[in-house]
Short mmCIF file of C-alpha atoms and ligand atoms in Angstrom, two decimals:
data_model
loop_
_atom_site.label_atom_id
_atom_site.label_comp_id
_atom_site.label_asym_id
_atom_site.label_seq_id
_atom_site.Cartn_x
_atom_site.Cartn_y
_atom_site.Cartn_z
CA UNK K 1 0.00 0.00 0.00
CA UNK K 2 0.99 3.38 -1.23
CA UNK K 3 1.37 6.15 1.86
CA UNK K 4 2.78 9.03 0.13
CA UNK K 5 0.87 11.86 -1.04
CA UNK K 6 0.64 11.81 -4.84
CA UNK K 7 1.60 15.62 -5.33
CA UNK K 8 -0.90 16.67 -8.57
CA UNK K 9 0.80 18.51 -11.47
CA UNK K 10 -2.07 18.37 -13.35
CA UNK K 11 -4.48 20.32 -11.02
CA UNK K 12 -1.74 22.71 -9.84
CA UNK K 13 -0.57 23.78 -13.03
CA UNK K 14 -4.64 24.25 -14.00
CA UNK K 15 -4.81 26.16 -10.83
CA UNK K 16 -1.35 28.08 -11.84
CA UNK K 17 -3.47 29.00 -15.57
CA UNK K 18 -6.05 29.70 -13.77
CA UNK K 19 -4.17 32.74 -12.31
CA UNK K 20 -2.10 33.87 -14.84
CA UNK K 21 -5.36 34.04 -16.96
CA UNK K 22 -6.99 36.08 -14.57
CA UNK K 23 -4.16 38.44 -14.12
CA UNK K 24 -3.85 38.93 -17.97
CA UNK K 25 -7.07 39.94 -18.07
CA UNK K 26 -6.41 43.05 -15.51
CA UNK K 27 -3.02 43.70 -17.76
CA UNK K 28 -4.86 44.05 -20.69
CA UNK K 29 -7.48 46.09 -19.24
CA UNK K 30 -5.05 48.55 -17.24
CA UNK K 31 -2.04 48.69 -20.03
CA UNK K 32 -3.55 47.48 -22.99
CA UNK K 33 -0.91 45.07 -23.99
CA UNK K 34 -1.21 41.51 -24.87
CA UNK K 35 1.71 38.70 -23.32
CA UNK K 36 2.98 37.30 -26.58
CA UNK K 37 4.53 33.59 -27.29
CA UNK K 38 6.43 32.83 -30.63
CA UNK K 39 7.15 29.15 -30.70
CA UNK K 40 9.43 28.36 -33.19
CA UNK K 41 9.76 24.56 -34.91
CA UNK K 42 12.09 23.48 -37.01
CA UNK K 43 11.59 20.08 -39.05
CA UNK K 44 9.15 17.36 -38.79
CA UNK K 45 9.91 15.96 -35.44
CA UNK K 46 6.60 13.76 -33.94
CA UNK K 47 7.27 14.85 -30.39
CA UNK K 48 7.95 18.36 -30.85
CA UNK K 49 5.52 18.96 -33.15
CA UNK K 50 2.80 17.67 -29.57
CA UNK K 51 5.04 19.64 -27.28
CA UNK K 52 4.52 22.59 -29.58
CA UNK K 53 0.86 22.38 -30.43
CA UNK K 54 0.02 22.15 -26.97
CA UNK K 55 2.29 25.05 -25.55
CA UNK K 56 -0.07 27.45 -28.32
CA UNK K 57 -2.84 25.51 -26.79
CA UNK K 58 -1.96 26.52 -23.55
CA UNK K 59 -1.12 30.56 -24.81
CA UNK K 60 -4.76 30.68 -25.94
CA UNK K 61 -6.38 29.61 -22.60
CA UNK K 62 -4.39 32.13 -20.81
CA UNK K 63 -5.64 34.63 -22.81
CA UNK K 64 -1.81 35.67 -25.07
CA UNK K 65 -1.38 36.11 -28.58
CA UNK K 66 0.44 32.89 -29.49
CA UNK K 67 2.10 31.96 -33.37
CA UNK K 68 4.01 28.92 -34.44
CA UNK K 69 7.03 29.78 -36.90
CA UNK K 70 7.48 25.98 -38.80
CA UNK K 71 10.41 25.93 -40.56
CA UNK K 72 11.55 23.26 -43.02
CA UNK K 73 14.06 20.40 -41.82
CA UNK K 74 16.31 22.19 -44.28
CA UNK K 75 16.08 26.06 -43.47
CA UNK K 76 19.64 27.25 -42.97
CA UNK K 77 21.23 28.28 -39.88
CA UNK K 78 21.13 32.38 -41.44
CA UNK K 79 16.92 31.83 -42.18
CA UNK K 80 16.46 30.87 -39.07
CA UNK K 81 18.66 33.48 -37.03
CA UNK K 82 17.38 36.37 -39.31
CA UNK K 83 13.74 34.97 -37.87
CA UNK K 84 15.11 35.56 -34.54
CA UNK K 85 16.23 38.94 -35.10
CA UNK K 86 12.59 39.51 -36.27
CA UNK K 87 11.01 38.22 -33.40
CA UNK K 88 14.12 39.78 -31.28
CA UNK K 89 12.87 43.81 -33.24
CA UNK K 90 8.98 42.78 -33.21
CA UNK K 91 6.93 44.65 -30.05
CA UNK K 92 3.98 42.12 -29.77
CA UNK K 93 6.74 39.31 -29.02
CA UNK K 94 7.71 39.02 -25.69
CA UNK K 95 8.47 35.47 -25.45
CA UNK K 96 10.44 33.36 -28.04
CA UNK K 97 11.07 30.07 -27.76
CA UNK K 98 12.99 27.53 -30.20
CA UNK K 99 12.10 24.08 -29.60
CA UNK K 100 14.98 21.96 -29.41
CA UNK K 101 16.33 19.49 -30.68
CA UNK K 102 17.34 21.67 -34.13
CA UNK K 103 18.65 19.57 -36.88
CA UNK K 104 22.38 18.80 -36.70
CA UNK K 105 23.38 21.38 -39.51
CA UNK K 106 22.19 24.65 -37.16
CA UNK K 107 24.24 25.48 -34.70
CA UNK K 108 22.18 25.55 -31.15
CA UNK K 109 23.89 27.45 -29.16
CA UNK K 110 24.65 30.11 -31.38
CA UNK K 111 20.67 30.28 -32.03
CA UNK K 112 19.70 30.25 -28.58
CA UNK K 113 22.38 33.29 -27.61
CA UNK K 114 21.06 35.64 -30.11
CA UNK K 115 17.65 35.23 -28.43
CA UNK K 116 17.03 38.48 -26.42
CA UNK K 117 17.27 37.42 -22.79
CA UNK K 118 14.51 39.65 -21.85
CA UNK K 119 12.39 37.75 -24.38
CA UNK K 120 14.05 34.19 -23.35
CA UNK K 121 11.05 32.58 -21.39
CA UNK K 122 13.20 29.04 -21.73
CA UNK K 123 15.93 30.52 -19.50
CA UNK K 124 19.05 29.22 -21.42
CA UNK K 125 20.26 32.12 -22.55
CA UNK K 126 23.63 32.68 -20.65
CA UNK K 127 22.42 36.23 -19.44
CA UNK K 128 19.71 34.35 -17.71
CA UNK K 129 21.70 31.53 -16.68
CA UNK K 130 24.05 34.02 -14.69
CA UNK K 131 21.43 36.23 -13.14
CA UNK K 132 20.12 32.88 -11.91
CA UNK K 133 23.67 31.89 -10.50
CA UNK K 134 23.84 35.34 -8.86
CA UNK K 135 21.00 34.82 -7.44
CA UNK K 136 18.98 37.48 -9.33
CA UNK K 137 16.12 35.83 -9.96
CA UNK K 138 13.69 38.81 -9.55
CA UNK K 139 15.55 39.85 -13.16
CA UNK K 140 15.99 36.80 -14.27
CA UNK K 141 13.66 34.04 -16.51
CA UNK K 142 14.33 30.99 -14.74
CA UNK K 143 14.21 27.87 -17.08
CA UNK K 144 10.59 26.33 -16.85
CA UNK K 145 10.81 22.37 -15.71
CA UNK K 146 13.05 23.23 -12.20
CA UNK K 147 10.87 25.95 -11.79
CA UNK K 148 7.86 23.73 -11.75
CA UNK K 149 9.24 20.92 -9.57
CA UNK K 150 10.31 23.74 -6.58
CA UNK K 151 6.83 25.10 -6.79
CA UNK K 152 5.97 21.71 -6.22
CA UNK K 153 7.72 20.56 -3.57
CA UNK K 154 6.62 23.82 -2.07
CA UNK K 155 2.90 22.73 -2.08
CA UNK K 156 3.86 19.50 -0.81
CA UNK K 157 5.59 20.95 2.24
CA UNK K 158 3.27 23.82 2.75
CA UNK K 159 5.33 27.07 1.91
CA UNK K 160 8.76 26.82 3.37
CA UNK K 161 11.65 24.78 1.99
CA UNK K 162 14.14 26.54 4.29
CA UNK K 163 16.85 24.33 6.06
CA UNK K 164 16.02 21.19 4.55
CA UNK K 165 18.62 19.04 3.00
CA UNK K 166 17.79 18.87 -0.78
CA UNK K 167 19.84 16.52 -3.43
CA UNK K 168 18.92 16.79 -6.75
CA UNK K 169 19.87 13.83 -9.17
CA UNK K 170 21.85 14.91 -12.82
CA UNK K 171 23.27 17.83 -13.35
CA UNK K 172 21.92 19.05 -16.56
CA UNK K 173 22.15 22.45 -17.40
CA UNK K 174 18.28 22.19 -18.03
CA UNK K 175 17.04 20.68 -15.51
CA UNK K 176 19.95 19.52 -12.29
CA UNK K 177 21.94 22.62 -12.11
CA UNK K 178 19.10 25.25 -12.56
CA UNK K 179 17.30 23.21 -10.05
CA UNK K 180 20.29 23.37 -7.54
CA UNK K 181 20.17 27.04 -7.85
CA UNK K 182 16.95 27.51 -7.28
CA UNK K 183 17.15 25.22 -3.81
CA UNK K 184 19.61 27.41 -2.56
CA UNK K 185 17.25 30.13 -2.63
CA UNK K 186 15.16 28.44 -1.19
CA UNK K 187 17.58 28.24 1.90
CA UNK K 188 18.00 24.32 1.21
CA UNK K 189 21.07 22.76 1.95
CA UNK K 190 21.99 20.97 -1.02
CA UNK K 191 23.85 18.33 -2.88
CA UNK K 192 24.22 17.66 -6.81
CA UNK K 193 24.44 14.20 -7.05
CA UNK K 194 25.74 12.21 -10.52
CA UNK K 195 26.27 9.44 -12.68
CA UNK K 196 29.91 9.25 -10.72
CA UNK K 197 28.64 9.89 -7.46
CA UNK K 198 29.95 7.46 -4.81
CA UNK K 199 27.37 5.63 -2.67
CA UNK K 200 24.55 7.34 -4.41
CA UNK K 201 21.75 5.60 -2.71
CA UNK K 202 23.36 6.58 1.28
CA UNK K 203 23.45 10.52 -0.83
CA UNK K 204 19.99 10.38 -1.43
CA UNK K 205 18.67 8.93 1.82
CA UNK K 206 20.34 11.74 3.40
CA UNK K 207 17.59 14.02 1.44
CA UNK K 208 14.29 15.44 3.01
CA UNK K 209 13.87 16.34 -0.92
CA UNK K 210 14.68 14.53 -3.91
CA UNK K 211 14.52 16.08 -7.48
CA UNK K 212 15.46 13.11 -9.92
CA UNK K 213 15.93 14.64 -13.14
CA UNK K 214 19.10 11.64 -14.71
CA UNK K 215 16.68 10.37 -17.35
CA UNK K 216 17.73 6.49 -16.21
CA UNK K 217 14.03 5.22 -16.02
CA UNK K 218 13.28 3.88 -12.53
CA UNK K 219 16.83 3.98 -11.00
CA UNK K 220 15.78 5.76 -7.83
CA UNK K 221 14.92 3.05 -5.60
CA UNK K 222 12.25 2.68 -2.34
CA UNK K 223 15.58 1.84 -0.09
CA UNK K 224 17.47 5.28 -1.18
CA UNK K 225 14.62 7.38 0.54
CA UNK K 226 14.73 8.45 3.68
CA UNK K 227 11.20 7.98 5.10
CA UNK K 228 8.76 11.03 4.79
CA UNK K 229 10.87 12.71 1.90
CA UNK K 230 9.33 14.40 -1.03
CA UNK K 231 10.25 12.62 -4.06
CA UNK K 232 9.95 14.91 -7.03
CA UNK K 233 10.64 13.02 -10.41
CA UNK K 234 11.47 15.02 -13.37
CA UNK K 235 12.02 11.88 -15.73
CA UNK K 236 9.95 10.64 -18.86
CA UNK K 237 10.69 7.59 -19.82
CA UNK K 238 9.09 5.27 -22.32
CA UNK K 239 9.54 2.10 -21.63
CA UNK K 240 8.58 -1.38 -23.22
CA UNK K 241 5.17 -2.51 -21.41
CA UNK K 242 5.24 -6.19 -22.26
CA UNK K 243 2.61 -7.18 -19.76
CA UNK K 244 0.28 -4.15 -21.53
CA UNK K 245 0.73 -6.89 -24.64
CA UNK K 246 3.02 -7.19 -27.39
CA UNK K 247 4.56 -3.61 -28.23
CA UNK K 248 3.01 -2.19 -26.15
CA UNK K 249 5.14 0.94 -24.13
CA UNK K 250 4.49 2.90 -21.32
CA UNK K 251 6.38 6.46 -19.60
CA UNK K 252 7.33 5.69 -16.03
CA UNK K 253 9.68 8.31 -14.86
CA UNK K 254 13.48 8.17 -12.97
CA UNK K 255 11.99 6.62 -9.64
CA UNK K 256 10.84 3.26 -8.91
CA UNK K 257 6.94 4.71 -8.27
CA UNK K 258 5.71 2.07 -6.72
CA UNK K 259 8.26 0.87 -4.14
CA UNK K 260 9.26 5.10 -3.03
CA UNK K 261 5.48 5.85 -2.93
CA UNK K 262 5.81 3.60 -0.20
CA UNK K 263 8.64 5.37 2.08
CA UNK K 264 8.07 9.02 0.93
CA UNK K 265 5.70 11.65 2.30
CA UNK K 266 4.97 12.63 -0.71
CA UNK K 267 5.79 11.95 -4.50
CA UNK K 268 4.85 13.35 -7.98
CA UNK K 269 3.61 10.97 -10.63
CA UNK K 270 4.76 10.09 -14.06
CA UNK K 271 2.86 11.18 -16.30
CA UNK K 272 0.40 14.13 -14.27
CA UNK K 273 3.54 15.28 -12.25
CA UNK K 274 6.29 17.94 -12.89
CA UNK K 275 5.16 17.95 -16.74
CA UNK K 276 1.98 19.89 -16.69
CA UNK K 277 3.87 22.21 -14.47
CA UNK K 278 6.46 22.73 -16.98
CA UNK K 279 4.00 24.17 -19.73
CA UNK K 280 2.53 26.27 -17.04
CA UNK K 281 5.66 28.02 -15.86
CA UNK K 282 6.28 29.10 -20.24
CA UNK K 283 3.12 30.83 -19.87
CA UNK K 284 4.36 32.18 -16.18
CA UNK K 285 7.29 33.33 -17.99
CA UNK K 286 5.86 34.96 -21.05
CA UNK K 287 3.29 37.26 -18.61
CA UNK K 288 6.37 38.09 -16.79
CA UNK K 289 8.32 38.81 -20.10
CA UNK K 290 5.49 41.09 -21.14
CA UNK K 291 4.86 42.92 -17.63
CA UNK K 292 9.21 44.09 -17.83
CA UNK K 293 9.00 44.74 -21.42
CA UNK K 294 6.04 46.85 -20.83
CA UNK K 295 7.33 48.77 -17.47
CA UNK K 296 4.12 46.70 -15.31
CA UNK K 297 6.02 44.60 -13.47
CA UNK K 298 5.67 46.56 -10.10
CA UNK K 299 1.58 46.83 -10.81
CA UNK K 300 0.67 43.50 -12.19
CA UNK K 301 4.10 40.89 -11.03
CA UNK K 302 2.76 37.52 -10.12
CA UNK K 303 2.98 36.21 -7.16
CA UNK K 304 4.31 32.62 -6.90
CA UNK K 305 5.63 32.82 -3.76
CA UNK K 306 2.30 31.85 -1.57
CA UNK K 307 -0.03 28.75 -2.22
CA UNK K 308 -0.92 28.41 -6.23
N1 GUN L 420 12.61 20.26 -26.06
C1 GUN L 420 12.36 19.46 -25.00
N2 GUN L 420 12.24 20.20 -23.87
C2 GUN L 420 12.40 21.48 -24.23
C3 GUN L 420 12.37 22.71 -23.52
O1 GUN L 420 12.17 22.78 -22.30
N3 GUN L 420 12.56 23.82 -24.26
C4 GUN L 420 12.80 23.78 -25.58
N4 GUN L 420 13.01 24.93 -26.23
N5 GUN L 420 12.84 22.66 -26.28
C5 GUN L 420 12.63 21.52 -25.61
#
């Protein structure tokens, strides 16, 4: 029998909507200007092509202007960074994001650094990426999927994270070492734990938080958690689901769900966890984006630092 508390993504991220719809309807009516997405996809790729459809999705309920730029598999690296200096120059845009992966002929980090940082609601722009180090986050745009997890763990523990011992699993500039960052705020004590960490499992049991984000389905075991922890599991992993029938696959994330929902206090699912909240926290970022832009931030900011 399962004793954690399964931590929902899904409803907190609907609740998170929720109030970034509202408050773009009082930005629009006081300052008459619209939060704007551009999602730009290059090539044919299944998976992005669902990731992208539903982040416009998503722009629509909360009330932006959203457009999808899809390129060809074969636009050149200039087409597509002359696009960005478009979107960079255009007033109505105050979010851009490329979905990655590009093709191997475009350079990716040369594409992602001419992205205005002020417009850079993915975070990986190294202007964002050192405002988050320095620990200006109030000027920063913090990348989306840590984001989401500490606002869960948050819920989970009722407001404060301060004190606790947190150990976040990979180190990813993505996901592990924006995460880290983002602990320390948070006044955790914390730990960065790897692929060559010795004793990994004594590391982890150490943890009153866990962020598992090493994209090793189900490595995190029930025996690595210290009792009462709150497990949150950034992984999304599809895995063959033989007992589903022949072919058949499933996602399970990088914890062992069943065995840690046992030990934990509380745990996030896979899917219905961290990735709802991700999608949620773009939008969180484009209002943001548009409120600086627009000189609103100190009238209209929102506030993620209470309950969601
Ligand atoms: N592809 C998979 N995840 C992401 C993400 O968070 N941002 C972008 N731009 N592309 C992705």
């Amino acid at each position: 029998m399962s004793d954690a508390k399964i931590i929902d993504g899904k409803n907190i991220a609907a609740r998170l909507v929720d109030k970034i719809s509202d408050a773009t309807t009082r930005l629009k009516a006081d300052t008459q200007v619209t939060p704007g997405l551009s999602v730009v996809l290059v090539g044919e790729d299944p998976a992005s092509q669902v990731y992208v459809r539903n982040k416009g999705k998503m722009a629509d309920k909360c009330g932006f202007k959203s457009e999808q730029h899809t390129l060809d598999k074969d636009t050149s690296e200039t087409d597509l960074l002359s696009l960005i200096e478009d979107l960079n120059a255009d007033p109505t845009v105050h979010g851009i994001l490329v979905q990655l992966p590009l093709p191997d002929h475009i350079d990716e980090t040369k594409v992602l650094r001419l992205i205005d940082p002020a417009k850079d609601v993915d975070g990986f722009h190294p202007v964002n990426v050192g405002l988050l180090h320095s620990g200006q986050t109030d000027q920063a745009l913090v990348p989306c999927t840590p984001a989401g997890s500490i606002l869960l763990a948050r819920e989970a523990l009722g407001g404060s994270l301060s004190g606790l011992h947190a150990v976040v699993v990979g180190r990813s500039n993505i996901v592990g070492k924006p995460a880290a960052q983002l602990l320390l705020q948070e006044n955790c004590t914390v730990t960065i734990a790897h692929s060559r960490t010795k004793n990994i499992e004594d590391v982890v049991h150490g943890a009153d938080i866990v962020i598992a984000a090493v994209g090793r389905p189900e490595m995190i075991r029930g025996d690595w958690i210290k009792p009462g922890a709150v497990v949150i599991d950034v992984g999304i992993n599809r895995v063959d689901a033989p007992d589903k029938g022949p072919g058949k696959t499933k996602l399970v994330g990088d914890v062992a769900y069943p065995e840690v929902a046992n030990v934990a206090g509380a745990i996030t699912p896979v899917p219905g966890g961290v990735g709802p909240m991700t999608i949620a926290m773009l939008m969180a970022n484009t209002y943001t984006a548009a409120c600086r832009l627009n000189n609103a931030e100190a009238s209209h900011a929102l506030d993620l630092n209470g309950a969601i």
